[in-house]
mmCIF file of C-alpha atoms and ligand atoms in Angstrom:
data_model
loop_
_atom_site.group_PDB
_atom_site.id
_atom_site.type_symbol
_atom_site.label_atom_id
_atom_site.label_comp_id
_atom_site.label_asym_id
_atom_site.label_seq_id
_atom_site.Cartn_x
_atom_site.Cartn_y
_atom_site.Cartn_z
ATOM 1 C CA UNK A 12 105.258 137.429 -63.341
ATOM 2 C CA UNK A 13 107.134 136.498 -60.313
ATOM 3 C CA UNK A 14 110.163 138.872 -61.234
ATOM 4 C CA UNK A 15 107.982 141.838 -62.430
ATOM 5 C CA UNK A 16 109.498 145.320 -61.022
ATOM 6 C CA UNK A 17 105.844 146.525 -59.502
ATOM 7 C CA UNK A 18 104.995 149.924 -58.769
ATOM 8 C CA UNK A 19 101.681 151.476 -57.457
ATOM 9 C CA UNK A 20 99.672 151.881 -60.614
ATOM 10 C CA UNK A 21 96.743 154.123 -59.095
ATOM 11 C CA UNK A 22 100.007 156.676 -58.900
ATOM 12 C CA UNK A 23 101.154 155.578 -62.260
ATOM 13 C CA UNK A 24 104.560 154.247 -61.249
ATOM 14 C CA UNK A 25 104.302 150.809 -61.838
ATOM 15 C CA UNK A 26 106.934 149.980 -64.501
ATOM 16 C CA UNK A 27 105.906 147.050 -65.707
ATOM 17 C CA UNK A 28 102.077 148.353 -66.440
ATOM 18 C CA UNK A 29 103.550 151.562 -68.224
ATOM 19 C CA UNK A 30 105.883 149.046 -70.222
ATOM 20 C CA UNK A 31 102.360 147.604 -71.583
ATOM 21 C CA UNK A 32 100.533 150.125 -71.950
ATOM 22 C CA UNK A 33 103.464 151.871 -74.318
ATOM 23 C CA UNK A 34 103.929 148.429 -76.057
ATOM 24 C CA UNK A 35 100.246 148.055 -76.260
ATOM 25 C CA UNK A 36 99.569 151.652 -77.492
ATOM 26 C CA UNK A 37 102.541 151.132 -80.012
ATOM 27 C CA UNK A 38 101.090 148.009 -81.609
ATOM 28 C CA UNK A 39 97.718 149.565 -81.970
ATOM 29 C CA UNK A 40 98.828 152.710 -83.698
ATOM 30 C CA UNK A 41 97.749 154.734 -80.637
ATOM 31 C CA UNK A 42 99.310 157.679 -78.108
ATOM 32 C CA UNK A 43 98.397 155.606 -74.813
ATOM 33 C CA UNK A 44 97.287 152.853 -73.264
ATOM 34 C CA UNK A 45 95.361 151.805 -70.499
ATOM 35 C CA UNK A 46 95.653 148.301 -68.524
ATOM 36 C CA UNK A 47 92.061 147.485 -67.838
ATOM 37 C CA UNK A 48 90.202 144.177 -66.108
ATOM 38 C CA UNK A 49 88.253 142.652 -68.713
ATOM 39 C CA UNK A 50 87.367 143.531 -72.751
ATOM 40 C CA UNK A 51 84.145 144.714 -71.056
ATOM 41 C CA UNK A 52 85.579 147.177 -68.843
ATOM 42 C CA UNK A 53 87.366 148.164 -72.490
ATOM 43 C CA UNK A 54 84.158 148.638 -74.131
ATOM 44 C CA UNK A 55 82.151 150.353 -71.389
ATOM 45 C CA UNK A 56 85.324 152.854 -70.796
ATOM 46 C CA UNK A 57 85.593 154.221 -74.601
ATOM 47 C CA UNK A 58 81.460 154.291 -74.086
ATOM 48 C CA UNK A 59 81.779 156.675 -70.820
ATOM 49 C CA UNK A 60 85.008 158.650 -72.235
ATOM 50 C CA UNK A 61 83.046 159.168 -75.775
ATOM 51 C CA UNK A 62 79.337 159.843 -75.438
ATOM 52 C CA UNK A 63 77.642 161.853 -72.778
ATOM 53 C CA UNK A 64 74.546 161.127 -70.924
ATOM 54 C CA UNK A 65 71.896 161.289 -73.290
ATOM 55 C CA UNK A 66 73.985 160.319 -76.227
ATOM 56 C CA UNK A 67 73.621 156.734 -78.378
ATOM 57 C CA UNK A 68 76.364 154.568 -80.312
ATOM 58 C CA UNK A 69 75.613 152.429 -82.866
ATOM 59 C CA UNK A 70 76.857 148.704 -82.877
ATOM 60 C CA UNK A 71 76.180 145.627 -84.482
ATOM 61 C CA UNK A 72 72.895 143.716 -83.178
ATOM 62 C CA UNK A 73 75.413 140.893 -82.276
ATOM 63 C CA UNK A 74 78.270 143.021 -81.448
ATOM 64 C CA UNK A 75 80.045 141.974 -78.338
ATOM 65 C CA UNK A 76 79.928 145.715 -77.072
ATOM 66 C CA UNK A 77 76.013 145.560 -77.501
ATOM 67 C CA UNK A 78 74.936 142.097 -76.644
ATOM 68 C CA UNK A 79 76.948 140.789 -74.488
ATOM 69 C CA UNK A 80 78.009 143.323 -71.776
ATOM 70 C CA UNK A 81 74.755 143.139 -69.888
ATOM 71 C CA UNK A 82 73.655 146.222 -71.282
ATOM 72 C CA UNK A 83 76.695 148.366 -69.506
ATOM 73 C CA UNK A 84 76.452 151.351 -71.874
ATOM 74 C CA UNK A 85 73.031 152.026 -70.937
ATOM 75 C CA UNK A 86 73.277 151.024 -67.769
ATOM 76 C CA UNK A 87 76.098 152.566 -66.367
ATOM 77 C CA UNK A 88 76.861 155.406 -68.976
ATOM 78 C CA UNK A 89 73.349 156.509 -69.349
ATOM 79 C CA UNK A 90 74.217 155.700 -73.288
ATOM 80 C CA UNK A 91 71.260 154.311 -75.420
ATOM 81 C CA UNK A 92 72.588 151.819 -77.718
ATOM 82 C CA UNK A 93 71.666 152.366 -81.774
ATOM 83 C CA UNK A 94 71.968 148.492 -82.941
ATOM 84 C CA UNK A 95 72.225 148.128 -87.305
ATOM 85 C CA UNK A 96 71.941 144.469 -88.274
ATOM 86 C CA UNK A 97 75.037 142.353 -88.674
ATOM 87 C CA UNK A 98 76.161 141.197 -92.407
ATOM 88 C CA UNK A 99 77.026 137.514 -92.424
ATOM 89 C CA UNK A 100 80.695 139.380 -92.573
ATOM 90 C CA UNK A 101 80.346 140.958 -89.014
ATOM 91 C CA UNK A 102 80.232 144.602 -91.390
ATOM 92 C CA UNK A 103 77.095 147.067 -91.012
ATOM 93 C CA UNK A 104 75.903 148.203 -93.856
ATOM 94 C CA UNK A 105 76.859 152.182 -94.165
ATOM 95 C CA UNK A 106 74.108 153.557 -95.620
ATOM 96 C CA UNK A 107 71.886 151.861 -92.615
ATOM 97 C CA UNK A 108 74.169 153.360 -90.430
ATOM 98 C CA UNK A 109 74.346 156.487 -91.907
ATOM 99 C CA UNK A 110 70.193 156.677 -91.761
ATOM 100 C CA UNK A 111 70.570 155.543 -88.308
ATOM 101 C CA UNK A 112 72.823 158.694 -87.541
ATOM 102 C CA UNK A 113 69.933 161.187 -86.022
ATOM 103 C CA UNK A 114 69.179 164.710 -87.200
ATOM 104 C CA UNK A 115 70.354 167.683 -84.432
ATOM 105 C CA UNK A 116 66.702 167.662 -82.832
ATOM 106 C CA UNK A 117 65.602 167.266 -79.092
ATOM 107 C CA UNK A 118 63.358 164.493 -79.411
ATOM 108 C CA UNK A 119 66.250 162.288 -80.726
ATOM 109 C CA UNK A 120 69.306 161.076 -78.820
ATOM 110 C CA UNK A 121 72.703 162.452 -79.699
ATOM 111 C CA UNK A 122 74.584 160.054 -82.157
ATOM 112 C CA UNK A 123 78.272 160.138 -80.949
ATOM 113 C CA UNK A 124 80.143 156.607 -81.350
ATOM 114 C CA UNK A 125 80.001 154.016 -83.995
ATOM 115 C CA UNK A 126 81.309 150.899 -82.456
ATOM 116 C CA UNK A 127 82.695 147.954 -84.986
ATOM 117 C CA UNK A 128 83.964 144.372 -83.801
ATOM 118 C CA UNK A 129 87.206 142.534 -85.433
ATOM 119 C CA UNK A 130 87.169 140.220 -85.638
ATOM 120 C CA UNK A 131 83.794 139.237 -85.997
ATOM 121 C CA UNK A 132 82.674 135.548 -85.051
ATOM 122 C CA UNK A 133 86.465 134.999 -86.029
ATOM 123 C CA UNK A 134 86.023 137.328 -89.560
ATOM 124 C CA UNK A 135 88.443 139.752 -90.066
ATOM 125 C CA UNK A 136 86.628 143.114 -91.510
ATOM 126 C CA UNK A 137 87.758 143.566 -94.920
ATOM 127 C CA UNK A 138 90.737 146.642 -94.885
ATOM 128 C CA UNK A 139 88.420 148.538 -97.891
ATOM 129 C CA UNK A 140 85.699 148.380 -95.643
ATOM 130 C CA UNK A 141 87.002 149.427 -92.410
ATOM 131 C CA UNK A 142 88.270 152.795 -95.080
ATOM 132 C CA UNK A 143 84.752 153.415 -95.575
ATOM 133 C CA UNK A 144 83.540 153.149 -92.201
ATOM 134 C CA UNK A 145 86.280 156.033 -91.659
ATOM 135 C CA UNK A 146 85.268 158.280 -94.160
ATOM 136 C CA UNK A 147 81.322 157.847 -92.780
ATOM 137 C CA UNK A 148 82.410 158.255 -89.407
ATOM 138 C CA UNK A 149 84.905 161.415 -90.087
ATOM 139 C CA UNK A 150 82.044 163.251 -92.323
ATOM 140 C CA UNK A 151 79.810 162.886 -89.544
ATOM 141 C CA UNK A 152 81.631 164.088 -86.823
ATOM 142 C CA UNK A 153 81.507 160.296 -84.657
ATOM 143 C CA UNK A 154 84.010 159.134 -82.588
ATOM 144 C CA UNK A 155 85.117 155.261 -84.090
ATOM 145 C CA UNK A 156 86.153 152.427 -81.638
ATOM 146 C CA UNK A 157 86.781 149.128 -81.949
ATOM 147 C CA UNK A 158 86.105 146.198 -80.000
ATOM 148 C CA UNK A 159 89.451 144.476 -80.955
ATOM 149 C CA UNK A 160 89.173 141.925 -78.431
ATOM 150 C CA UNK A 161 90.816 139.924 -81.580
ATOM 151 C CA UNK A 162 92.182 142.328 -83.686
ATOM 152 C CA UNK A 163 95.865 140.784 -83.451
ATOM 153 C CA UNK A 164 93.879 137.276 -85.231
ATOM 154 C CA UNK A 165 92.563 139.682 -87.770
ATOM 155 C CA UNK A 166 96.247 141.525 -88.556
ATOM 156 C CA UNK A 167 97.981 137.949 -88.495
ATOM 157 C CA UNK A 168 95.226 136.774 -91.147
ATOM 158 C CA UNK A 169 95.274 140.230 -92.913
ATOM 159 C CA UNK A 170 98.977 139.866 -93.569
ATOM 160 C CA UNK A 171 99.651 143.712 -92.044
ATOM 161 C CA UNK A 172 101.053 145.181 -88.907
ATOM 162 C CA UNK A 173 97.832 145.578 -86.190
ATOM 163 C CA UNK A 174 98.653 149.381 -85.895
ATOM 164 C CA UNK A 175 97.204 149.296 -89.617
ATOM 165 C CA UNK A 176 93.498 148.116 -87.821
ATOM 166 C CA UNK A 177 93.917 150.124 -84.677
ATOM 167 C CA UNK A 178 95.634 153.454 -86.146
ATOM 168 C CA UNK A 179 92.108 153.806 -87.990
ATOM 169 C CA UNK A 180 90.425 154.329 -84.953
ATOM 170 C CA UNK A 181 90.117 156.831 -82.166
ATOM 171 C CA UNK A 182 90.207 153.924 -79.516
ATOM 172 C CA UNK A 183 90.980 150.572 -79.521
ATOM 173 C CA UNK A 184 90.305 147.920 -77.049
ATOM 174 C CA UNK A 185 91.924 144.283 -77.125
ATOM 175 C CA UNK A 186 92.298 141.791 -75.493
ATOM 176 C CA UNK A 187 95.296 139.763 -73.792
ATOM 177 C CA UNK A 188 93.393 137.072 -72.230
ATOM 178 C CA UNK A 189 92.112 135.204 -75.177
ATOM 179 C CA UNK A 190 94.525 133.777 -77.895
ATOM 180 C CA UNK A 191 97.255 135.961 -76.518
ATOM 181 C CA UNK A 192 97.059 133.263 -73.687
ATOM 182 C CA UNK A 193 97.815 136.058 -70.820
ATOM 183 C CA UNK A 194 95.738 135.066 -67.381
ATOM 184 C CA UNK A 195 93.705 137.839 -67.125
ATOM 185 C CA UNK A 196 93.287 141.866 -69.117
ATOM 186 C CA UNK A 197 92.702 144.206 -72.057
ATOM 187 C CA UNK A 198 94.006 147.427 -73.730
ATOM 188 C CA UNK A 199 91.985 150.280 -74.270
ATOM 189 C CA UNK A 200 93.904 152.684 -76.263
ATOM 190 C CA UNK A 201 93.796 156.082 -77.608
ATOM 191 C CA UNK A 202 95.084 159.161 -77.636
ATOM 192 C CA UNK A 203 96.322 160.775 -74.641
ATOM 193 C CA UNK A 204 93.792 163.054 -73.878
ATOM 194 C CA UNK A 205 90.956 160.337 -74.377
ATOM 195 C CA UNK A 206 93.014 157.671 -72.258
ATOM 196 C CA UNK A 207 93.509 160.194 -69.653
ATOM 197 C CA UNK A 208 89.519 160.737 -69.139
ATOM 198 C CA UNK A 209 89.386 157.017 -69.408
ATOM 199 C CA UNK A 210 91.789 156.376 -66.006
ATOM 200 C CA UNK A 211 89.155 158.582 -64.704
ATOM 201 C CA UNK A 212 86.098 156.699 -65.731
ATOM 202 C CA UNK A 213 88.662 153.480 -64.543
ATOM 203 C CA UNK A 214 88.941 154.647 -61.209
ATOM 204 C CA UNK A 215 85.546 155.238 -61.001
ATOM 205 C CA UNK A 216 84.416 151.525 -61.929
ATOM 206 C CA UNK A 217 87.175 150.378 -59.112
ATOM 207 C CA UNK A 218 89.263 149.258 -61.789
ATOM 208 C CA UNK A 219 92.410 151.293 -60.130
ATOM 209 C CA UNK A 220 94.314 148.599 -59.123
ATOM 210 C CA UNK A 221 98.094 148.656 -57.299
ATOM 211 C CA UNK A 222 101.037 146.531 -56.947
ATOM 212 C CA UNK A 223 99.291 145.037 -60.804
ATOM 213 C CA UNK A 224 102.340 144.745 -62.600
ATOM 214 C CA UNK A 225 102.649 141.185 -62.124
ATOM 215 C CA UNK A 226 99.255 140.622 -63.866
ATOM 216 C CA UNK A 227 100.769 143.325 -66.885
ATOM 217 C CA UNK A 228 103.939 140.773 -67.191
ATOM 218 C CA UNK A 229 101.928 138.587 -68.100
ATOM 219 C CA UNK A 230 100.715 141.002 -70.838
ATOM 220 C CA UNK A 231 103.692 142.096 -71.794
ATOM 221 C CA UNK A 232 104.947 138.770 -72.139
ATOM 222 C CA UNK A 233 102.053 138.105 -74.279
ATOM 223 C CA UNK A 234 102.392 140.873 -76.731
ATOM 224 C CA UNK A 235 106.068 140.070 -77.264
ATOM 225 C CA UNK A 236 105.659 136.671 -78.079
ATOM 226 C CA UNK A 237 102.424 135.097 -78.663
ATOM 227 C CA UNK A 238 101.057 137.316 -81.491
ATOM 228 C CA UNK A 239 103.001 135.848 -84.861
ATOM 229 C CA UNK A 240 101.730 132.087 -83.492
ATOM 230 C CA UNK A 241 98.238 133.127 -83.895
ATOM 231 C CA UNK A 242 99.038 131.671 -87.497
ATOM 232 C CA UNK A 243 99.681 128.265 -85.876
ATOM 233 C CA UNK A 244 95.692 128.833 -84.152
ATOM 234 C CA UNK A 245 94.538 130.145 -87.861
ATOM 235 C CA UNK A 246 96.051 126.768 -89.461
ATOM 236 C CA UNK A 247 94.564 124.808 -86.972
ATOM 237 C CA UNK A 248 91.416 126.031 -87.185
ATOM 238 C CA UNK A 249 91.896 125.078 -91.104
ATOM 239 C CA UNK A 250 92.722 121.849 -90.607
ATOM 240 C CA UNK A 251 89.935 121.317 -88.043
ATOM 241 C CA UNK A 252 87.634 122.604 -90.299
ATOM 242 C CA UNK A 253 88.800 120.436 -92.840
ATOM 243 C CA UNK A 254 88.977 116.929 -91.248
ATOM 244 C CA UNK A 255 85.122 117.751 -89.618
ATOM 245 C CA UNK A 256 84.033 118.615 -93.056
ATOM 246 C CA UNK A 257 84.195 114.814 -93.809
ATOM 247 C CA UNK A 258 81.648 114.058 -91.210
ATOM 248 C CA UNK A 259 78.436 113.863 -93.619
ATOM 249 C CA UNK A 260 75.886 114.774 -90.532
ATOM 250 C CA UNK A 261 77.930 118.105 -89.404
ATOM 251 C CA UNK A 262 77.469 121.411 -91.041
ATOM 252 C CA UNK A 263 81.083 122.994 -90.577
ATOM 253 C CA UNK A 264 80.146 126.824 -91.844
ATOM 254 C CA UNK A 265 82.127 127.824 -94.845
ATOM 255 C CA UNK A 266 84.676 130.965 -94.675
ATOM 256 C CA UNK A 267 87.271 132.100 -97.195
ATOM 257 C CA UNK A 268 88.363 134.147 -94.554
ATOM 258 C CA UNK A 269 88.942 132.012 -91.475
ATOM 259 C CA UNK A 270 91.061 132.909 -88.296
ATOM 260 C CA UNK A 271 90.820 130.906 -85.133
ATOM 261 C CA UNK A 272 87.290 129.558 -85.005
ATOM 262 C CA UNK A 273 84.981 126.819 -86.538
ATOM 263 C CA UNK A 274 81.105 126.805 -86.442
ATOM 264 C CA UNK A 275 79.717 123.808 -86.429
ATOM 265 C CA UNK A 276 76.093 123.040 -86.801
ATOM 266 C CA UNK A 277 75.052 119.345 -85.350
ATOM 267 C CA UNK A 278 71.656 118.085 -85.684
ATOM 268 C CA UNK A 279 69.152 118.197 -82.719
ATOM 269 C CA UNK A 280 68.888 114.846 -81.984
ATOM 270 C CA UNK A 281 72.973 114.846 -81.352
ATOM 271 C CA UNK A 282 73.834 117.412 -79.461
ATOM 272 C CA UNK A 283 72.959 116.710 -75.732
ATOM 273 C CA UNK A 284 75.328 113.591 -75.879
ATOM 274 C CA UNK A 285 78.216 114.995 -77.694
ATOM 275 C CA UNK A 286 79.230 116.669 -74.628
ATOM 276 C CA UNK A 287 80.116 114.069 -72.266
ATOM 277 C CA UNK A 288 81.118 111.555 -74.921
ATOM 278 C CA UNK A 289 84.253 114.345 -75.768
ATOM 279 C CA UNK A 290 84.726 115.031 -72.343
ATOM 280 C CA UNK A 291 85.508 111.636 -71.651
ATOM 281 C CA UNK A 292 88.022 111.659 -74.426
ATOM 282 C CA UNK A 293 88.973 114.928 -72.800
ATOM 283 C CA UNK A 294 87.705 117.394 -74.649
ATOM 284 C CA UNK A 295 85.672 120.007 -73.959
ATOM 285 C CA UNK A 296 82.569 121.035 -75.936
ATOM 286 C CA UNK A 297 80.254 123.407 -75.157
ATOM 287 C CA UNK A 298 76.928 122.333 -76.952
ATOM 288 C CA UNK A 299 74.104 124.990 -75.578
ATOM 289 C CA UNK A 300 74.242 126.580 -78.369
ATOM 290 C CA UNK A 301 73.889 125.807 -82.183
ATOM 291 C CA UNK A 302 76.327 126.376 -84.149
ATOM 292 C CA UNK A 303 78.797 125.382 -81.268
ATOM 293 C CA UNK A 304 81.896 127.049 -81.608
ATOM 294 C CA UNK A 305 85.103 125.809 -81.618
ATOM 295 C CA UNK A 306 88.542 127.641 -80.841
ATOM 296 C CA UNK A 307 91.881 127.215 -81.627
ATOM 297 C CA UNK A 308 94.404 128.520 -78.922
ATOM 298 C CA UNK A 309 98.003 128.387 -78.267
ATOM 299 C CA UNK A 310 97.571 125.469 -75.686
ATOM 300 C CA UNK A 311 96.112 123.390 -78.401
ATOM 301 C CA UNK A 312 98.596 121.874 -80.834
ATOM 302 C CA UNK A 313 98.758 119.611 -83.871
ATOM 303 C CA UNK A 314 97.993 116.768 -81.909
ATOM 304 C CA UNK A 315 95.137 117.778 -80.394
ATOM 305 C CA UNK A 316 93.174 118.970 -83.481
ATOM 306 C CA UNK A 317 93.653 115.226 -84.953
ATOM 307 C CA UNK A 318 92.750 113.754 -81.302
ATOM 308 C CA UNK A 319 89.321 116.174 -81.577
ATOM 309 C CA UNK A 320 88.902 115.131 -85.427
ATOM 310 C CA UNK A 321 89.391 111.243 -84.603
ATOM 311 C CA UNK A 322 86.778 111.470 -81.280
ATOM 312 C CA UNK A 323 83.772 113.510 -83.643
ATOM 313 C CA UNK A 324 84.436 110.996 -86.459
ATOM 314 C CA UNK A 325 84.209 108.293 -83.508
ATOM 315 C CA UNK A 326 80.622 110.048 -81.911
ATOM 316 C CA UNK A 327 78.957 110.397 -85.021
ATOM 317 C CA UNK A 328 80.065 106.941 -86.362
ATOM 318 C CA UNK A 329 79.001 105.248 -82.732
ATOM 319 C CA UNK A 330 76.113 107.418 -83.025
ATOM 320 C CA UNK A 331 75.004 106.553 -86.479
HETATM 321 C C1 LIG B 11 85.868 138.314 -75.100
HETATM 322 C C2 LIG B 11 85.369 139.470 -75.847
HETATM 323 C C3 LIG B 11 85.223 140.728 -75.249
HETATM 324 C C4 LIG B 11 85.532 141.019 -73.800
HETATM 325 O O1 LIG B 11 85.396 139.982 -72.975
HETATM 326 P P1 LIG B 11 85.849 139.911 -71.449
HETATM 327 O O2 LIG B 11 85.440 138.530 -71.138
HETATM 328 O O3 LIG B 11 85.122 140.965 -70.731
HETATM 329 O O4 LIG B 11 87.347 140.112 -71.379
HETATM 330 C C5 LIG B 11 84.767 141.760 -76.016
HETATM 331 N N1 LIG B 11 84.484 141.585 -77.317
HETATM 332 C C6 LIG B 11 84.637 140.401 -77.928
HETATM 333 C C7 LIG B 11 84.353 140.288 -79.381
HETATM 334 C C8 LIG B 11 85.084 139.305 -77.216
HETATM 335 O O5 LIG B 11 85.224 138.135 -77.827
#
């Protein structure tokens, strides 16, 4: 990051962000790329550079771009969200989305984006699925993004190159600050028309930013190397999974298709002192929420999953 060749990136003549935004784009199956802050700023850009004022997406009722944005597409694009109930799978059904898509008729918004999420809760959308999602979005004249904050966990799983995911798409955002291990951004990609109306919308949000190629090293740096190991994070997860699934009082939530994460549901009456006990074997645990969550990461290694098996067998043993 130190030795990063920096431009001024509001100009477009920062190398080292152009050298990750073509490396990004490339990976994604995309034209172009754009550097951007957060996965939020992702999402809400391929919302502004999509729909107009007026218009709706649809989304998953626990869809990251929905839920968890606080509400940015209506917000700030003047976009009403359409949310379609989640599958356990993180899929929507098509034909509710396809009865959610509205007739051409001025008391109804303007259906323009259908937004999916891969993974999902750590699910990778089935391939066949994601086919059919294409096929309803392309006979209906939507624009298709997805919120691929994790898509390169979903390719690893999948077996396939991630341009396989993102080519299906008309924009793509994902992010480098999660597994990837980069400090801080995200991707949005598309073509070059769409990521050129993006930068706009980017500017816009203050998301213009300078001398930022020592914050896109990082991102390069990340997409070069860190995206085979996500099957080191995947077989961690496993064998996390695994060695809680022999504590009789946890509920460790069954997948066949598992990636980096492991849900874990812990009765009541345990919960408010798991925290501190695994902090103080240095561990953190966030326990607000039931099923807590658990994810693997390329600063966690071998050692660490058995150290985190050994101190819940230890809690719920001292605990018993
Ligand atoms: C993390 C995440 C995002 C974006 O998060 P930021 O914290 O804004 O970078 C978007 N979607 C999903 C599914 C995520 O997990």
């Amino acid at each position: 990051m130190a030795d990063a060749p920096v431009g001024d990136d509001v100009y477009g003549d920062d190398p080292t962000v152009n050298c990750l935004e073509a490396k990004a784009a490339e990976l994604l199956g995309q034209d172009s790329g754009l550097f951007v802050t957060s996965g939020t700023q992702g999402n809400l850009l391929a919302i502004l550079t999509h729909c107009q004022r007026g218009e709706e997406y649809i989304a998953g009722t626990k869809a990251h771009a929905y839920l968890e944005e606080g509400g940015g597409g209506a917000v700030l694009a003047s976009v009403q969200p359409q949310p379609i109930e989640n599958q356990p799978d993180g899929t929507l059904d098509l034909k509710s989305v396809r009865a959610a898509i509205k007739p051409d008729d001025f008391h109804l918004a303007i259906t323009r984006l259908f937004c999916l999420e891969n993974t999902f809760f750590g699910t990778p959308l089935p391939m066949d699925y994601l086919s059919e999602a294409k096929a309803l979005v392309s006979g209906n004249g939507l624009q298709f993004h997805l919120d691929g904050a994790r898509i390169f966990n979903a390719a690893v799983s999948e077996g396939i190159a991630p341009d396989a995911i993102g080519g299906m798409f008309d924009s793509v955002s994902a992010c480098l600050s999660k597994g990837l291990g980069a400090p801080i951004g995200s991707v949005l990609a598309g073509s070059r028309d769409f990521i050129q109306r993006a930068r706009r919308w980017r500017k816009m949000l203050g998301g213009g930013t300078r001398q930022v190629g020592i914050l896109a090293a990082a991102g390069l740096y990340a997409l070069q190397h860190n995206i085979e190991r996500l099957a080191e994070d995947h077989e961690h997860a496993l064998l996390l999974a695994a060695g809680l699934g022999e504590i009789d009082e946890l509920d460790v939530h069954k997948t066949d298709r598992r990636t980096n994460m492991v849900f874990i549901s812990v009765p009541d009456s345990k919960r408010e002192s798991l925290a501190g006990f695994m902090h103080d074997r240095g561990i953190l645990v966030t326990v607000e929420e039931n099923p807590i969550r658990l994810v693997t990461h390329l600063d966690i290694d071998r050692t660490g999953i058995h150290q985190t098996i050994d101190a819940f067998k230890d809690y719920f043993l001292r605990a018993a």
